[in-house]
Coordinates of C-alpha atoms in Angstrom, one line a residue:
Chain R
X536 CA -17.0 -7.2 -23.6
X537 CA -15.9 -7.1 -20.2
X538 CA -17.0 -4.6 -18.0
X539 CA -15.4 -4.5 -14.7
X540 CA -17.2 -4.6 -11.5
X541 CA -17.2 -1.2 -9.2
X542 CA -14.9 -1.0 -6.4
X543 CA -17.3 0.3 -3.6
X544 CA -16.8 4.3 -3.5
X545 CA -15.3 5.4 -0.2
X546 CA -18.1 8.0 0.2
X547 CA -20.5 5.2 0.4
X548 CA -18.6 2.8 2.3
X549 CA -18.9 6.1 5.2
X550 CA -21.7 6.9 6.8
X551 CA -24.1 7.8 4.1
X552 CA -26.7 10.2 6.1
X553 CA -24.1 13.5 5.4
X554 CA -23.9 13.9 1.5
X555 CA -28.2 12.6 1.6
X556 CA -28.7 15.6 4.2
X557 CA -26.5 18.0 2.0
X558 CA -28.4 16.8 -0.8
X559 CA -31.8 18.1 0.8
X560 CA -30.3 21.0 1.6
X561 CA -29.6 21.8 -2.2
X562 CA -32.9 20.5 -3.2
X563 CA -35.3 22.4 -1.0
X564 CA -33.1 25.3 0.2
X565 CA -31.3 26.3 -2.7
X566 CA -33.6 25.5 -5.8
X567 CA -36.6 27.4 -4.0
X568 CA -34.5 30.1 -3.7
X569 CA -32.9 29.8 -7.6
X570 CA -36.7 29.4 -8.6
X571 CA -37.8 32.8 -6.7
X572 CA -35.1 34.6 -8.6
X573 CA -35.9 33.2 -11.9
X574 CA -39.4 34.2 -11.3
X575 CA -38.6 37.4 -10.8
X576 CA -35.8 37.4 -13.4
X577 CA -37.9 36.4 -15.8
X578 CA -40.7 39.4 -15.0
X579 CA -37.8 42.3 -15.4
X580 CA -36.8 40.3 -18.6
X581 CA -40.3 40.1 -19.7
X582 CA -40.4 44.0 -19.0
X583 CA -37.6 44.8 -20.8
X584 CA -38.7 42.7 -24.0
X585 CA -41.9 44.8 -23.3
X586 CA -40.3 47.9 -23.0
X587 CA -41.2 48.2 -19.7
X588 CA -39.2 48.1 -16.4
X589 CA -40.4 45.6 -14.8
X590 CA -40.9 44.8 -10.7
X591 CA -38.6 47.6 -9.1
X592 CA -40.5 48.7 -6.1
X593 CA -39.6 46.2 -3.4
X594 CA -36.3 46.5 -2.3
X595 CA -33.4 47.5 -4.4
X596 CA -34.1 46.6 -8.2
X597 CA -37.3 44.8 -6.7
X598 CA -34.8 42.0 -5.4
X599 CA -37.1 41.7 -2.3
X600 CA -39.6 41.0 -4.9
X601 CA -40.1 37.3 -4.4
X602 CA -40.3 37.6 -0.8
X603 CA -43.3 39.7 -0.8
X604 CA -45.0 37.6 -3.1
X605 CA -44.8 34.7 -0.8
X606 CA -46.0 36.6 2.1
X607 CA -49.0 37.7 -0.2
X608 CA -49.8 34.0 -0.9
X609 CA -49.1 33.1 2.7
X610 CA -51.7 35.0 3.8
X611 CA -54.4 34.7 1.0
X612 CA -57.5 32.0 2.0
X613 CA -57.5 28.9 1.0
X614 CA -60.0 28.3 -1.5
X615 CA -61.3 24.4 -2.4
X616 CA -64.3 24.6 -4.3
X617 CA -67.8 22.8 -3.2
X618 CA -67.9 20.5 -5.7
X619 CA -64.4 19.5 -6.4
X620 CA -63.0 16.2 -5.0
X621 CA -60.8 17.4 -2.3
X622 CA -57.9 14.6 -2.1
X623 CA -57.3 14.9 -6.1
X624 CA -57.4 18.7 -5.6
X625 CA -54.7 18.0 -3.4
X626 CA -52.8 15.3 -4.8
X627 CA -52.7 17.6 -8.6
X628 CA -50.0 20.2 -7.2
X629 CA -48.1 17.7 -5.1
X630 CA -47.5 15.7 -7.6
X631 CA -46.5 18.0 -10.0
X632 CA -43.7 19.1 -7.6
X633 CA -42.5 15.8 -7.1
X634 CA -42.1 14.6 -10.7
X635 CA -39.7 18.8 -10.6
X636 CA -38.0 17.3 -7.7
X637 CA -37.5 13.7 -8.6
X638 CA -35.9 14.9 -12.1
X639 CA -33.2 16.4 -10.7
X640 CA -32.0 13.6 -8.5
X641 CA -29.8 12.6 -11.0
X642 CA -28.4 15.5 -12.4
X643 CA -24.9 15.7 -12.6
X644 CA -23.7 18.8 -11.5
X645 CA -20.1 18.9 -11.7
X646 CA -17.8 16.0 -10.3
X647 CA -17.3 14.5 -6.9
X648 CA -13.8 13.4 -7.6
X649 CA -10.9 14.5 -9.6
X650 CA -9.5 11.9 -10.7
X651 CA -10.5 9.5 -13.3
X652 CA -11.6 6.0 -11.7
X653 CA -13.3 2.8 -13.0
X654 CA -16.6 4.4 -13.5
X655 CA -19.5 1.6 -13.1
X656 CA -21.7 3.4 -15.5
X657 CA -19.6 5.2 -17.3
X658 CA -18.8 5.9 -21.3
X659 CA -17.0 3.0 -22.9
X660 CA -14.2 5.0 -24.6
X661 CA -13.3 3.5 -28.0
X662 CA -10.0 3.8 -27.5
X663 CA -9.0 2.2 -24.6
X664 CA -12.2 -0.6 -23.9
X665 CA -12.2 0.4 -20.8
X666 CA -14.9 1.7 -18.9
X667 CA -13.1 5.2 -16.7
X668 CA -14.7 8.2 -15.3
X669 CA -15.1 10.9 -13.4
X670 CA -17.5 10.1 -10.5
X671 CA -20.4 12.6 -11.0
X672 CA -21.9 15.2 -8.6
X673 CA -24.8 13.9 -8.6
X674 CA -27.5 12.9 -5.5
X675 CA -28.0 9.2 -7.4
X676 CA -26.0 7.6 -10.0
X677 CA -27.7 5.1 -11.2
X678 CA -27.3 3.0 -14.7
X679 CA -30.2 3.3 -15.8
X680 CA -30.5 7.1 -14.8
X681 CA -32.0 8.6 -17.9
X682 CA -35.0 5.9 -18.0
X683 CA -36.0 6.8 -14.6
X684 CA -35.5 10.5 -15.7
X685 CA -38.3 10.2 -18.4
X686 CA -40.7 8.5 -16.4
X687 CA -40.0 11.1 -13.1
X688 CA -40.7 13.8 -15.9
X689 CA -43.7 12.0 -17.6
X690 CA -45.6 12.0 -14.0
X691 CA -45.9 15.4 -14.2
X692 CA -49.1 15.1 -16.5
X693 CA -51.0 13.2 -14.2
X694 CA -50.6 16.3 -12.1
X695 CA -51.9 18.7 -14.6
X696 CA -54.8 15.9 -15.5
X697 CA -56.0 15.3 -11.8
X698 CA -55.7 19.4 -11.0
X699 CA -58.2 19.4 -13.8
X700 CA -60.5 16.6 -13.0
X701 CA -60.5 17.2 -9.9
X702 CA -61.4 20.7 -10.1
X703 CA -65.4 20.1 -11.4
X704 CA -64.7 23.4 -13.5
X705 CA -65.7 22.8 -17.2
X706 CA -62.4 25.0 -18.0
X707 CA -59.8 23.3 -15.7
X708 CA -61.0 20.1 -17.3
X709 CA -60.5 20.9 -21.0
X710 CA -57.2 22.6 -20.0
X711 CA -56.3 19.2 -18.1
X712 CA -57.5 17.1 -21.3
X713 CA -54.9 19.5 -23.9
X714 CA -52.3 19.1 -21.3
X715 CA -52.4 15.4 -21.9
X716 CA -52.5 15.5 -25.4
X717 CA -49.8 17.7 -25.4
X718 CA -47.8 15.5 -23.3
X719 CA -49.0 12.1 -25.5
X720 CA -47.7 14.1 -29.1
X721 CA -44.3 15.6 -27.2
X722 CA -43.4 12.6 -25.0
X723 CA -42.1 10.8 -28.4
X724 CA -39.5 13.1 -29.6
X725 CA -38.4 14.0 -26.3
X726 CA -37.7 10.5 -25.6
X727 CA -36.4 10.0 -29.2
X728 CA -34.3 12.7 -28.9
X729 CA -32.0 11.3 -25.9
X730 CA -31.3 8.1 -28.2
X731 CA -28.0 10.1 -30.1
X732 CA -26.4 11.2 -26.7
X733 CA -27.2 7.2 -25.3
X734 CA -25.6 5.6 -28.2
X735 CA -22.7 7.9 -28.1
X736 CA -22.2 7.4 -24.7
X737 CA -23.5 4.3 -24.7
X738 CA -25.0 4.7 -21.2
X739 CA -28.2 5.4 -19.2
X740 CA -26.4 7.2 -16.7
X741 CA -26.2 11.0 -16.5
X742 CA -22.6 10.4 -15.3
X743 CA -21.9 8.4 -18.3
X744 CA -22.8 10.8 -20.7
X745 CA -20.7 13.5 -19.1
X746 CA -17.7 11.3 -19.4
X747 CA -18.0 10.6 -22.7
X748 CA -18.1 14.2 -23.3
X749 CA -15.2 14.6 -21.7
X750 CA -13.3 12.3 -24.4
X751 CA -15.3 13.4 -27.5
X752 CA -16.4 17.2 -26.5
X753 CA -19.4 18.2 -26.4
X754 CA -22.6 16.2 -27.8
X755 CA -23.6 19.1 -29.6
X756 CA -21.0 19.7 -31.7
X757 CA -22.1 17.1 -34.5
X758 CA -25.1 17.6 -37.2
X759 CA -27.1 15.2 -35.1
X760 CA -26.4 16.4 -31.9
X761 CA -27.8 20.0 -32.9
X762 CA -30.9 18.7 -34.4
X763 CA -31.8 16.2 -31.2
X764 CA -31.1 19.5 -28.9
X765 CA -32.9 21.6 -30.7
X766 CA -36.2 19.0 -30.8
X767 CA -35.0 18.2 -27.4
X768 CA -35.8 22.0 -26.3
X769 CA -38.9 21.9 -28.0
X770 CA -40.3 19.0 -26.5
X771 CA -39.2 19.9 -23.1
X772 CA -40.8 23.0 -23.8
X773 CA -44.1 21.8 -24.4
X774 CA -44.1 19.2 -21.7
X775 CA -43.3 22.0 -19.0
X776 CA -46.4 24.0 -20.9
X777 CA -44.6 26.9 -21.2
X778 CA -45.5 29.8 -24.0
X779 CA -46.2 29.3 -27.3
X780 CA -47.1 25.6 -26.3
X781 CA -48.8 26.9 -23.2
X782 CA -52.8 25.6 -24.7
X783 CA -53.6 24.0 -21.8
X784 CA -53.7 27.1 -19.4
X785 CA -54.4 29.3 -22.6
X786 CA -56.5 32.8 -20.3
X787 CA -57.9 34.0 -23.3
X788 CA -59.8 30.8 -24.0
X789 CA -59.7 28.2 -20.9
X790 CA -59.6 31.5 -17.9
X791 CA -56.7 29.2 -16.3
X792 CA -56.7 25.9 -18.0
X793 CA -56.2 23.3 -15.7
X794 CA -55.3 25.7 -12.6
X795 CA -58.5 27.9 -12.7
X796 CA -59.6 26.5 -9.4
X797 CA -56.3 27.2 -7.3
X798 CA -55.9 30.3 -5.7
X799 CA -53.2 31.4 -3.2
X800 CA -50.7 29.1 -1.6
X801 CA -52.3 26.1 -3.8
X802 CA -51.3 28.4 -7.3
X803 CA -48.3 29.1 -6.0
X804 CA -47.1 25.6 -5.8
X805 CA -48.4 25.3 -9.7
X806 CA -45.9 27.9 -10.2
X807 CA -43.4 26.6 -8.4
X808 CA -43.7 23.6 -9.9
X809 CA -43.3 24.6 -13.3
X810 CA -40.3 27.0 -12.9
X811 CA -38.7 23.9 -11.4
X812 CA -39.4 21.7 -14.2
X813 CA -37.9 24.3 -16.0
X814 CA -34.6 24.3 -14.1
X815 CA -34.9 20.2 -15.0
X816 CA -35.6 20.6 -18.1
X817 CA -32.2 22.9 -18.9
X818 CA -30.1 21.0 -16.5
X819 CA -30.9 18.0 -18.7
X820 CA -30.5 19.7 -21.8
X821 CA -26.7 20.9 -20.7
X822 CA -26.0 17.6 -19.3
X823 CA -26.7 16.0 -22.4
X824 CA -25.6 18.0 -24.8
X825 CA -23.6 21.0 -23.6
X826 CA -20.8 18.5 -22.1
X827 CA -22.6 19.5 -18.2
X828 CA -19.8 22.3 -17.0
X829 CA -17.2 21.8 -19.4
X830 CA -15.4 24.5 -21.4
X831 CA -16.1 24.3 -24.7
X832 CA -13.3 22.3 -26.9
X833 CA -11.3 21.4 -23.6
X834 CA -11.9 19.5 -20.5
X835 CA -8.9 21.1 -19.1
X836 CA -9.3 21.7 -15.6
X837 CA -10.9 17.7 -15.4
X838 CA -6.8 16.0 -14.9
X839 CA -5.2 19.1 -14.6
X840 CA -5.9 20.3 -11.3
X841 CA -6.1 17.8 -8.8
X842 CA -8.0 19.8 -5.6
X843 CA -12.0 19.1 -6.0
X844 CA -13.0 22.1 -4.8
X845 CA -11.1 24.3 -7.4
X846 CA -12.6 22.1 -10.1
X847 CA -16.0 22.0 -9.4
X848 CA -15.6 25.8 -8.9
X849 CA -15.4 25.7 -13.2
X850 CA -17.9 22.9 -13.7
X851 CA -20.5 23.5 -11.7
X852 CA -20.0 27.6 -12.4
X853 CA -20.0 26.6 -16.2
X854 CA -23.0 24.6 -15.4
X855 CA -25.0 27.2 -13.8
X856 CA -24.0 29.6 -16.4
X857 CA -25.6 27.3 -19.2
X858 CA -28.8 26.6 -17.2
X859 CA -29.1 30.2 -16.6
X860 CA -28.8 30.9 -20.7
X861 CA -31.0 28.1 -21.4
X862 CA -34.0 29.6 -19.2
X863 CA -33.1 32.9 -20.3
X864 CA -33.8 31.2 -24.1
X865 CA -37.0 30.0 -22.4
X866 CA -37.8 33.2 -21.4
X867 CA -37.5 34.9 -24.9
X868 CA -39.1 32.4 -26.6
X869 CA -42.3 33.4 -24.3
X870 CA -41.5 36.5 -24.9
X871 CA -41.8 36.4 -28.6
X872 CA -43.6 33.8 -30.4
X873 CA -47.3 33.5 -30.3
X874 CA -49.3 31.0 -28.9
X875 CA -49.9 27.6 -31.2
X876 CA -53.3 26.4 -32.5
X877 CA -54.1 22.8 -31.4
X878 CA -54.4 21.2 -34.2
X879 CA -50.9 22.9 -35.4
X880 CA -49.8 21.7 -32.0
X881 CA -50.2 18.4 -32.6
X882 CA -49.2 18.0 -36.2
X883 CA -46.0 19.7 -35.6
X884 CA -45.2 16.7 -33.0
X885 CA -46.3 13.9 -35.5
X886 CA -46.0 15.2 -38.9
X887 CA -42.3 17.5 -38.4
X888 CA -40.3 15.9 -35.0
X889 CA -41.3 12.5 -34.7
X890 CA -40.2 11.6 -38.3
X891 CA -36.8 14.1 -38.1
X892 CA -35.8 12.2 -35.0
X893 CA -36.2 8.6 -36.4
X894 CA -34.0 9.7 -39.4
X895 CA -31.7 12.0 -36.9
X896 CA -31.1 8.0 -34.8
X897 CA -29.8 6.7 -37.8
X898 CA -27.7 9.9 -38.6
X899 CA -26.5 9.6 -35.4
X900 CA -25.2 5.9 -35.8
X901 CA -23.7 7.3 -38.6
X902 CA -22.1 10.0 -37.2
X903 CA -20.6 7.5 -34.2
X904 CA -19.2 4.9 -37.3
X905 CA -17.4 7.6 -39.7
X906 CA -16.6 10.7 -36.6
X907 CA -16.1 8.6 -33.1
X908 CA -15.0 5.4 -34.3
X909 CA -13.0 6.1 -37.2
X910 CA -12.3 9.2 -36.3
X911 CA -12.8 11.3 -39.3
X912 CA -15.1 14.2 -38.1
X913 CA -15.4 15.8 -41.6
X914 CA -16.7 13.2 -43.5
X915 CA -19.1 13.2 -40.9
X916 CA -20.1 16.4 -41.3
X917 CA -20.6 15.7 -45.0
X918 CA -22.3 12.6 -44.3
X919 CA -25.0 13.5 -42.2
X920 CA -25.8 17.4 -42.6
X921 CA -27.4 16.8 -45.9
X922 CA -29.9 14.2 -45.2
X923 CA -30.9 15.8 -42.4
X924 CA -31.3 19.3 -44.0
X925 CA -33.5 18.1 -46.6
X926 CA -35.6 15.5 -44.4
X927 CA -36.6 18.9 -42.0
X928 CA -37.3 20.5 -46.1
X929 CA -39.2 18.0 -46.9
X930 CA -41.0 17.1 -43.4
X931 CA -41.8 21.0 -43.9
X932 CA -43.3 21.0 -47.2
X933 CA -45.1 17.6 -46.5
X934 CA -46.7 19.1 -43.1
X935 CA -47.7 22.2 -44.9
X936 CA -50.1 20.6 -47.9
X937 CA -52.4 19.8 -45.7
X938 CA -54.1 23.3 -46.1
X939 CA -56.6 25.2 -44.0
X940 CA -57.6 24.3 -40.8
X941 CA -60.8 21.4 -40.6
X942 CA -64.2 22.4 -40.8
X943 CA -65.7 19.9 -38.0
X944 CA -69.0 19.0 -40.1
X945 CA -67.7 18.9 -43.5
X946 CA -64.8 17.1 -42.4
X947 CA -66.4 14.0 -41.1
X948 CA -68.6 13.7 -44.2
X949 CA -65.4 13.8 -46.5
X950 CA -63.6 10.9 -44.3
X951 CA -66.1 8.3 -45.5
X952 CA -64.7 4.9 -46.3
X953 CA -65.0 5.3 -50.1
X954 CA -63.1 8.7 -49.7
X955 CA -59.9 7.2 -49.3
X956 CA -59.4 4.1 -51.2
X957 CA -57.4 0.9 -50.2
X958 CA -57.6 2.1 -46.6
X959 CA -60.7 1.5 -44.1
X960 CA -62.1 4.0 -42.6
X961 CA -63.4 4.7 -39.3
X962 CA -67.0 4.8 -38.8
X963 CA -67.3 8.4 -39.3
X964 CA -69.6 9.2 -36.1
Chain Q
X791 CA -25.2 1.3 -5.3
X792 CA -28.2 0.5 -3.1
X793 CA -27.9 3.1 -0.6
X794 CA -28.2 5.7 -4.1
X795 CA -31.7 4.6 -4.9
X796 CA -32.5 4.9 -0.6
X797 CA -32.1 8.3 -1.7
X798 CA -35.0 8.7 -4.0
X799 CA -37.4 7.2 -1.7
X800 CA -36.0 9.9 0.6
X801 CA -36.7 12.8 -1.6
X802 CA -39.8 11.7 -2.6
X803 CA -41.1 12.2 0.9
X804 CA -39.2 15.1 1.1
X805 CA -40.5 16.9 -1.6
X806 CA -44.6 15.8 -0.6
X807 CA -43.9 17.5 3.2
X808 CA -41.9 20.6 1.1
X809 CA -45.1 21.3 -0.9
X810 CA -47.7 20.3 2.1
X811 CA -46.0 22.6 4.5
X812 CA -46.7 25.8 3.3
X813 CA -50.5 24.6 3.1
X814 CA -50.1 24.2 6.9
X815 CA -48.8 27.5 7.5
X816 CA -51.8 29.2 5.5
X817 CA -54.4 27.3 7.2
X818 CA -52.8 28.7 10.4
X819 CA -52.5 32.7 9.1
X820 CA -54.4 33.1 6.5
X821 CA -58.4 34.2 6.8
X822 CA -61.2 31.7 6.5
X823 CA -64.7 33.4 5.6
X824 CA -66.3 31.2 3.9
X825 CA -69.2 31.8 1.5
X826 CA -71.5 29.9 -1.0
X827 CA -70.4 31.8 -3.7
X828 CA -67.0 31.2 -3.2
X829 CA -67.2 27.3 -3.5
X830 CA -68.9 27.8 -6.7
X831 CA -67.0 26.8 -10.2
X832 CA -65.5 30.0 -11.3
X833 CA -67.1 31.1 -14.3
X834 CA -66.6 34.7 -14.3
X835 CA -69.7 35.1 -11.6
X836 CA -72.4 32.9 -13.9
X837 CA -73.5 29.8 -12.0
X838 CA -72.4 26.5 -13.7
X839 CA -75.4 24.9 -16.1
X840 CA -75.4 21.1 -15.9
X841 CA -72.8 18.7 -14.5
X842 CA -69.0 18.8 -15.2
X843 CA -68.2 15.4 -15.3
X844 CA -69.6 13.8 -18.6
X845 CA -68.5 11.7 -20.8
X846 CA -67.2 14.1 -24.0
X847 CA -65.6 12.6 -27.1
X848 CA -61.6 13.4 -26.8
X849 CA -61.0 14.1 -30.3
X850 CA -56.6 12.6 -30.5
X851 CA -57.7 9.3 -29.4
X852 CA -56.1 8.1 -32.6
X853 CA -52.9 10.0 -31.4
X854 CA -53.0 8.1 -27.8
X855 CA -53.3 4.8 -29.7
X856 CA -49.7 6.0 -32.4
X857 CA -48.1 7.0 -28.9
X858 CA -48.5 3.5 -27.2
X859 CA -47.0 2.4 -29.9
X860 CA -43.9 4.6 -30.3
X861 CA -43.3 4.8 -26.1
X862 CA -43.2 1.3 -26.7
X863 CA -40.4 1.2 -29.4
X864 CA -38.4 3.4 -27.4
X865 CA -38.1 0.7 -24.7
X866 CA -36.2 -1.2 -27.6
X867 CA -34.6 1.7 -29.3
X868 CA -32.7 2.3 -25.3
X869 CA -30.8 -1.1 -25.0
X870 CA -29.7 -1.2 -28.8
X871 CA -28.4 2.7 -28.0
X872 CA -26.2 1.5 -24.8
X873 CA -25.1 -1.6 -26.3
X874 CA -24.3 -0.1 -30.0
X875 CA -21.0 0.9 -29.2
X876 CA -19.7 -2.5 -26.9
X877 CA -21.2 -4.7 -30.0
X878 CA -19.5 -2.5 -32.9
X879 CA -15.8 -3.0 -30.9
X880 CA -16.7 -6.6 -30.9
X881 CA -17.3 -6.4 -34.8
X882 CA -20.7 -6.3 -35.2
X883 CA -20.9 -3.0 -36.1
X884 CA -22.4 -2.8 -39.7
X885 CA -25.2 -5.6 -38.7
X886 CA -26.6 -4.0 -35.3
X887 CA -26.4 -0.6 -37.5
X888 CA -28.7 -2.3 -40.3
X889 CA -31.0 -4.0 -38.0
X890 CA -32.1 -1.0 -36.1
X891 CA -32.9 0.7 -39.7
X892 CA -34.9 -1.9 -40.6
X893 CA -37.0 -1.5 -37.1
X894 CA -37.0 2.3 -37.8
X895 CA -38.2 1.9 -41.1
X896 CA -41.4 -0.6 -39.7
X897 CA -42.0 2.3 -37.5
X898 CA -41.8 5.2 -40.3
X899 CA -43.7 2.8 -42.4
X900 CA -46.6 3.3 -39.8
X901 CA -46.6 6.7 -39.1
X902 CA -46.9 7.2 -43.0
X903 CA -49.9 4.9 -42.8
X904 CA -51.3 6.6 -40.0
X905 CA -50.9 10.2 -42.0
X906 CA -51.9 9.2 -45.5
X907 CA -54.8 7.6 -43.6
X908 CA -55.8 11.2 -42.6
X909 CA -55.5 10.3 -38.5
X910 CA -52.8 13.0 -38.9
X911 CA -55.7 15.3 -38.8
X912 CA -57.4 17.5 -35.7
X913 CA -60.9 16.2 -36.7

């Protein structure tokens, strides 16, 4: 198939310095400030789910809040302990808010032109073979956007593993060494869960994918675009350690986990890191499947009103307003459901996601044949609801025979060789 | 499009001097008073016994080995998602669709090895 080459964009053919320095200016002036409201958003909704009130002292409704708690950790002593290795001690935090910030280079937040153009990543759309778009608000486009996504996101657990190590605090290092299991079990269905919104669009770019919600509506509306969300929430969940998959700064057991060791400014940029991945994590999450800013069942005003402004005014509104729900989801889910064990941590990943995704892909090639191509959205409703209803049954009941938790000693002596026939087994050491 | 990934590059310095800055300011304001106690581990007040960094069995091992595997198959699952739709207009639809079950299957065929093995298990 032919795809046609890009016309250079006129805002790149012009000096290129003014949307890169408006660009920083979003990044590090207004996501610090979304992050400080969150936090504090996120203590009065705590509060309420507590029956409490929550922060109200500072300020009316506590809204000065945040600003007193960076003053607080402005002024509190940097502490590096003797025996840690100071560079790494360093490096864990930094990178951390990196990977945040690097995710969200290419977000999409609403759309930098309003009219539809020859889109160099853009959605092939079935119908007319012919690859048109709306050029994204996004600070890089690139076709391979969603790749680079994963593997910005993925660096964050080498944060969490050299804050850790680095650290020389038997605590911090266990906490590090969960975080990475966590991130090695919950890696795999986030990554499998992108696959139905790439086929459908059938792009890597962030752009794309909004496009071709613009012509089918949103990625969520199909059987397989609600399962790979929901797994996609869960994994991103876990991979930003929030509560109940929150093991590997678990107080009651590890003091801090992996952040035991920073105090002050140093823990503060832990938790700015964290509520930042958490802004990534729902920015992708609408992107992908919540159409970015759209309406729901219209892309009305995308072609309908032709001034930019006015029409980012509904997208990027409409994307802020889905962000903020998502996190507020976030926020009740920590405010509700216990922590996991590990061992439930892990099989949930491997014996419940991993093997729903694989059979949610095919669902979702499915869905594209019988709902997209042919353009009978019933059938596919028929077609792939069932399967995937009774593979999460069975997946369920499967998971759940395994019965109690292991008993370390006994376990090892059951798992000889001649204990399970036809396969070798490990030397049981 | 080259100018797009300058960008990157730009924010990734960006975003190291946005979360070394604030370590600046504290070690201009904020109190140094030093102590040995302080640059201890912190172990709710009880000095550390023995030395941190040992070698200590990881118990998922097995898990680290089935995720090499499956990041892997994801680098092949990517292209065949962004090409589906180009090769099913150019008729190739059913075949592409078949081929990619077949690879899933391989793949589910190993995770139930791996779990009726019992490497499913926290050991």
């Amino acid at each position: 198939m032919n795809v046609p080459i890009a016309p250079v964009r006129p805002e790149l053919a012009g000096p290129t310095w003014i949307p890169w320095l408006l660009w920083l200016v979003v990044f590090f002036g207004l996501l610090p400030l979304a992050v400080a409201y969150i936090v504090l958003a996120e203590r009065k909704v705590a509060g309420r789910f507590q029956d409490r009130i929550g922060p109200n002292r500072v300020g009316p409704f506590g809204l000065l809040q945040p600003i007193a708690d960076l003053l607080k950790l402005i002024t509190k002593e940097n502490i590096v302990p003797r025996a840690a290795d100071a560079v790494t001690h360093l490096l864990g935090p930094v990178l951390l808010i990196v990977s945040a910030f690097l995710v969200l280079a290419v977000i999409p937040f609403g759309v930098s032109g309003s009219r539809a153009e020859v889109a160099p990543f853009g959605a092939v759309s079935p119908a007319e073979g012919s690859r048109l778009g709306y050029p994204g608000l996004a600070a890089v486009d690139t076709a391979s956007g969603l790749l680079y996504l994963v593997a910005a996101a993925s660096l964050s657990v080498l944060g969490v593993f050299l804050a850790g190590w680095s650290s020389r605090n038997k605590f911090a290092l266990l906490g590090s060494m969960r975080g990475v299991a966590q991130l090695v079990s919950y890696e795999i269905p986030q990554v499998l869960s992108l696959v139905p919104a790439i086929l459908w669009a059938s792009s890597l770019s962030l752009v794309g994918i909004f496009n071709a919600q613009v012509d089918q509506g949103w990625f969520l509306g199909s059987p397989p675009g609600i399962v790979a969300f929901v797994v996609l929430m869960i994994a991103s969940i876990a991979e930003t350690n929030r509560a109940p998959f929150d093991l590997p700064e678990a107080e009651s057991e590890l003091i801090a986990g992996y952040h035991t060791e920073y105090s002050g400014m140093r823990w503060g940029l832990f938790f700015l890191a964290e509520y930042l991945a958490i802004i990534g994590v729902s920015c992708l999450a609408t992107t992908l499947f919540l159409g970015g800013g759209m309406l729901p069942f219209t892309s009305w005003p995308l072609g309908a009103i032709d001034s930019v402004v006015l029409v980012n005014l509904v997208l990027v509104g409409g994307f802020v307003a889905k962000v903020a729900l998502i996190i507020f989801v976030i926020f009740w889910i920590r405010a509700t459901l216990p922590r996991m064990r590990v061992d439930r941590l892990m099989g949930f990943a491997w014996k419940i996601l991993i093997p729903l995704c694989l059979v949610n892909i095919v669902a979702a090639a499915v869905w594209l044949e019988l709902a997209v191509r042919r353009d009978r959205p019933l059938l596919g409703w028929l077609v792939t609801l069932p399967p995937l209803v009774l593979a999460l049954a069975a997946l369920v009941r499967l998971s759940r025979r395994e019965g109690p938790a292991p008993v370390v000693g006994r376990d090892r002596l059951v798992r000889t060789p001649a204990a399970i026939p036809g396969v070798g087994g490990r030397d049981p050491s | 499009m080259l100018p797009n990934y300058g960008f990157i590059g730009l924010l990734l310095l960006a975003a190291v001097a946005f979360a070394v800055a604030p370590l600046v300011v504290v070690a201009l304001v904020a109190p140094r008073k030093w102590s040995v106690e302080k640059g201890e581990a912190y172990e709710c007040g009880v000095r550390t016994t023995g030395e941190t960094w040992v070698r200590f069995r990881i118990q998922y091992y097995v898990y680290a080995l089935l995720f090499l595997v499956f990041d892997i198959e994801t680098i092949f699952l990517y292209p065949w998602a962004v090409s589906y739709l180009g090769l099913a207009e150019a008729g190739f639809g059913l075949f592409v669709l078949v081929e990619m079950v077949v690879f899933l299957v391989l793949l589910a065929v190993a995770l139930v090895f791996a779990w009726a093995a019992g490497d499913l298990r926290w050991v």
